[in-house]
Coordinates of C-alpha atoms and ligand atoms in Angstrom, one line a residue:
X464 CA 0.2 0.0 0.0
X465 CA 1.2 3.3 -0.8
X466 CA 0.6 6.1 1.8
X467 CA 1.2 9.8 1.2
X468 CA 4.1 11.6 2.4
X469 CA 4.0 14.9 2.6
X470 CA 6.3 18.3 2.8
X471 CA 7.4 18.4 6.5
X472 CA 5.5 20.4 8.6
X473 CA 7.4 23.0 10.2
X474 CA 7.7 22.1 14.0
X475 CA 6.9 25.9 15.0
X476 CA 3.3 25.1 13.8
X477 CA 2.8 22.3 16.3
X478 CA 3.5 21.4 20.0
X479 CA 3.2 18.7 22.8
X480 CA 1.5 19.6 26.0
X481 CA -0.5 17.1 28.4
X482 CA -3.6 15.6 27.2
X483 CA -6.8 16.9 29.4
X484 CA -10.0 15.7 29.9
X485 CA -11.6 18.2 27.1
X486 CA -9.3 16.5 24.7
X487 CA -10.9 12.8 24.9
X488 CA -13.2 13.4 22.0
X489 CA -10.6 14.3 19.7
X490 CA -8.1 11.9 21.1
X491 CA -11.1 9.4 20.7
X492 CA -12.0 10.2 17.0
X493 CA -8.0 9.6 16.0
X494 CA -7.8 6.4 17.6
X495 CA -10.7 4.9 15.9
X496 CA -9.3 6.2 12.4
X497 CA -5.8 4.9 13.6
X498 CA -6.4 1.1 14.6
X499 CA -8.8 -1.5 14.4
X500 CA -8.9 -2.7 17.7
X501 CA -9.4 1.2 19.5
X502 CA -9.0 1.9 22.9
X503 CA -12.8 3.3 24.2
X504 CA -12.6 6.8 25.5
X505 CA -12.4 5.9 28.9
X506 CA -9.3 4.4 28.8
X507 CA -7.6 7.7 27.6
X508 CA -9.3 9.4 31.4
X509 CA -8.0 6.3 33.1
X510 CA -4.5 7.2 31.6
X511 CA -5.1 10.9 32.6
X512 CA -6.0 10.1 36.2
X513 CA -3.3 7.6 36.6
X514 CA -0.8 10.3 37.0
X515 CA 1.7 8.1 39.4
X516 CA 2.6 6.3 36.2
X517 CA 1.2 7.4 32.9
X518 CA 1.9 10.6 30.7
X519 CA -0.6 11.0 27.9
X520 CA 0.5 14.1 25.8
X521 CA -1.7 15.8 23.0
X522 CA -0.1 17.1 19.7
X523 CA -1.9 20.5 18.9
X524 CA -1.6 22.4 15.3
X525 CA -1.2 25.8 16.9
X526 CA -2.9 28.0 14.3
X527 CA -6.2 26.3 15.0
X528 CA -5.3 25.0 18.5
X529 CA -6.4 22.0 17.3
X530 CA -5.4 18.1 18.7
X531 CA -3.8 16.3 15.4
X532 CA -2.3 13.3 17.8
X533 CA -1.5 12.1 20.8
X534 CA 1.1 9.9 22.7
X535 CA 0.9 7.9 25.8
X536 CA 4.1 6.6 27.7
X537 CA 4.2 4.6 31.3
X538 CA 7.2 5.3 33.2
X539 CA 7.7 2.7 35.8
X540 CA 11.3 3.1 37.8
X541 CA 13.6 3.9 34.8
X542 CA 11.7 2.1 32.4
X543 CA 9.2 3.6 29.9
X544 CA 6.6 2.1 27.8
X545 CA 5.1 4.2 24.8
X546 CA 1.9 2.2 25.0
X547 CA 0.0 4.5 22.1
X548 CA 0.9 7.1 19.8
X549 CA -1.1 8.1 16.8
X550 CA -1.1 11.4 14.2
X551 CA -4.7 12.1 12.5
X552 CA -4.2 10.3 9.2
X553 CA -4.7 13.8 7.3
X554 CA -1.2 15.0 9.5
X555 CA 0.4 11.5 8.6
X556 CA 4.0 11.9 6.7
X557 CA 5.0 15.3 7.4
X558 CA 7.6 14.2 10.1
X559 CA 5.5 14.9 13.1
X560 CA 5.1 11.3 14.7
X561 CA 9.2 11.3 14.4
X562 CA 9.6 14.7 15.9
X563 CA 7.1 14.3 18.3
X564 CA 8.8 10.5 19.7
X565 CA 12.5 12.2 19.6
X566 CA 10.9 15.1 22.1
X567 CA 9.5 12.5 24.3
X568 CA 12.5 10.5 24.6
X569 CA 14.3 13.5 25.4
X570 CA 11.8 14.1 28.4
X571 CA 12.0 10.5 29.6
X572 CA 16.1 11.2 29.3
X573 CA 15.3 14.1 31.9
X574 CA 13.1 11.9 33.9
X575 CA 16.1 8.9 34.3
X576 CA 14.3 6.7 32.0
X577 CA 17.0 4.1 30.9
X578 CA 15.2 2.0 28.8
X579 CA 12.2 2.0 26.7
X580 CA 10.2 -0.3 25.1
X581 CA 7.0 -0.9 22.9
X582 CA 4.8 -3.4 21.0
X583 CA 4.1 -3.2 17.1
X584 CA 2.0 -5.2 14.7
X585 CA 4.6 -6.9 12.5
X586 CA 2.5 -5.7 9.3
X587 CA 2.7 -2.2 10.5
X588 CA 5.1 -1.3 8.0
X589 CA 5.3 2.6 8.5
X590 CA 5.3 2.7 12.5
X591 CA 8.0 -0.1 12.4
X592 CA 10.3 2.1 10.0
X593 CA 10.0 5.0 12.1
X594 CA 10.8 3.1 15.2
X595 CA 14.1 1.8 13.6
X596 CA 14.9 5.2 12.3
X597 CA 14.8 6.0 16.0
X598 CA 17.0 3.5 17.4
X599 CA 14.6 1.1 18.5
X600 CA 15.5 -2.9 17.7
X601 CA 12.9 -5.9 17.8
X602 CA 13.7 -7.6 21.2
X603 CA 11.0 -10.1 21.5
X604 CA 7.9 -11.5 20.3
X605 CA 4.3 -11.7 22.2
X606 CA 2.2 -14.5 20.4
X607 CA -1.0 -13.8 19.4
X608 CA -1.1 -9.9 21.2
X609 CA -3.3 -8.9 19.1
X610 CA -6.9 -9.3 17.9
X611 CA -8.9 -7.7 14.8
X612 CA -7.2 -9.1 12.9
X613 CA -4.9 -11.8 15.2
X614 CA -1.3 -10.8 15.1
X615 CA 1.9 -11.4 17.0
X616 CA 3.4 -8.1 18.9
X617 CA 6.8 -7.3 17.8
X618 CA 8.6 -6.0 21.4
X619 CA 11.0 -3.4 20.3
X620 CA 13.4 -1.7 22.5
X621 CA 15.9 1.2 23.0
X622 CA 18.6 1.8 25.5
X623 CA 18.4 6.0 26.1
X624 CA 21.2 6.0 28.7
X625 CA 23.4 3.8 30.6
X626 CA 23.4 4.2 34.4
Ligands
LIG547 C1 3.2 5.7 13.2 C2 2.6 7.1 13.0 C3 2.7 7.6 14.4 C4 3.9 7.9 12.3 O1 3.9 9.1 12.3 P1 4.1 10.2 11.2 O2 3.7 11.6 11.2 O3 3.0 10.0 9.9 O4 5.4 9.8 10.5 P2 6.9 10.8 10.1 O5 6.0 11.6 9.1 O6 7.2 11.5 11.3 O7 7.7 9.7 9.5 C5 9.1 9.7 10.1 C6 9.4 8.1 9.8 O8 8.2 7.0 9.5 C7 8.0 6.2 8.6 N1 7.1 6.8 7.8 C8 6.1 7.6 7.7 N2 5.2 7.5 6.7 C9 5.7 6.5 5.8 C10 5.3 6.0 4.7 N3 3.9 6.5 4.0 N4 5.8 4.7 4.4 C11 6.8 4.3 4.7 N5 7.3 4.9 5.9 C12 6.9 5.9 6.7 C13 9.5 6.6 7.6 O9 10.3 5.8 8.5 C14 9.6 8.1 7.9 O10 10.7 8.3 8.3 P3 11.3 9.3 6.4 O11 10.6 10.2 6.8 O12 12.7 9.4 6.7 O13 10.9 8.1 5.5 C15 1.4 7.6 12.1 O14 1.7 6.9 10.9 C16 0.2 7.0 13.1 O15 -0.8 7.5 13.3 N6 -0.1 5.4 12.3 C17 -1.5 5.0 12.6 C18 -1.4 4.3 14.1 C19 0.0 3.7 14.4 O16 0.1 2.5 13.7 N7 0.6 4.1 15.6 C20 1.7 3.0 16.3 C21 1.4 1.8 16.6 S1 2.7 0.8 17.0

């Protein structure tokens, strides 16, 4: 499948901020357009409330203050897991996903994270290519992890910093 890749969007035109309850309808809509097995909107509220381990962010397009994507990670001790990330279909292929993940990895470093993991469908070539570009490597497989359609999950990991 060919997916459109456009001109890079200037990073001055968008920013990351913590997700708030008012963002959930927009985040939920992007989630349903992005995944065949989407999280229910209640899960995003749960992430916002789970302040001790969850760090949910939205990507905002500045000129319209519009939510165009989101990223959630969990931090437990010195390990982090990117648990969900998506960019609205109309805004993909313009450098946004790569830039926000780089920014989040820097934030994690400041928080003392040493190791980051995530799960991805083997068929998700775009996401795999992005994670590979960011230095993630396949470290394992979770058999039958995904439903609708059923698929294993690849576990990818990246060392952010040594002790
Ligand atoms: C995965 C996702 C977040 C990437 O965000 P994005 O803003 O579209 O990605 P970027 O434009 O920053 O592209 C960064 C890299 O991703 C890969 N990529 C992006 N679009 C691609 C395409 N159409 N074909 C192949 N690779 C692509 C490339 O490696 C690209 O680097 P390059 O520009 O040097 O080629 C986005 O495509 C998305 O929301 N997908 C649906 C949800 C999803 O799959 N989330 C991840 C679940 S694990």
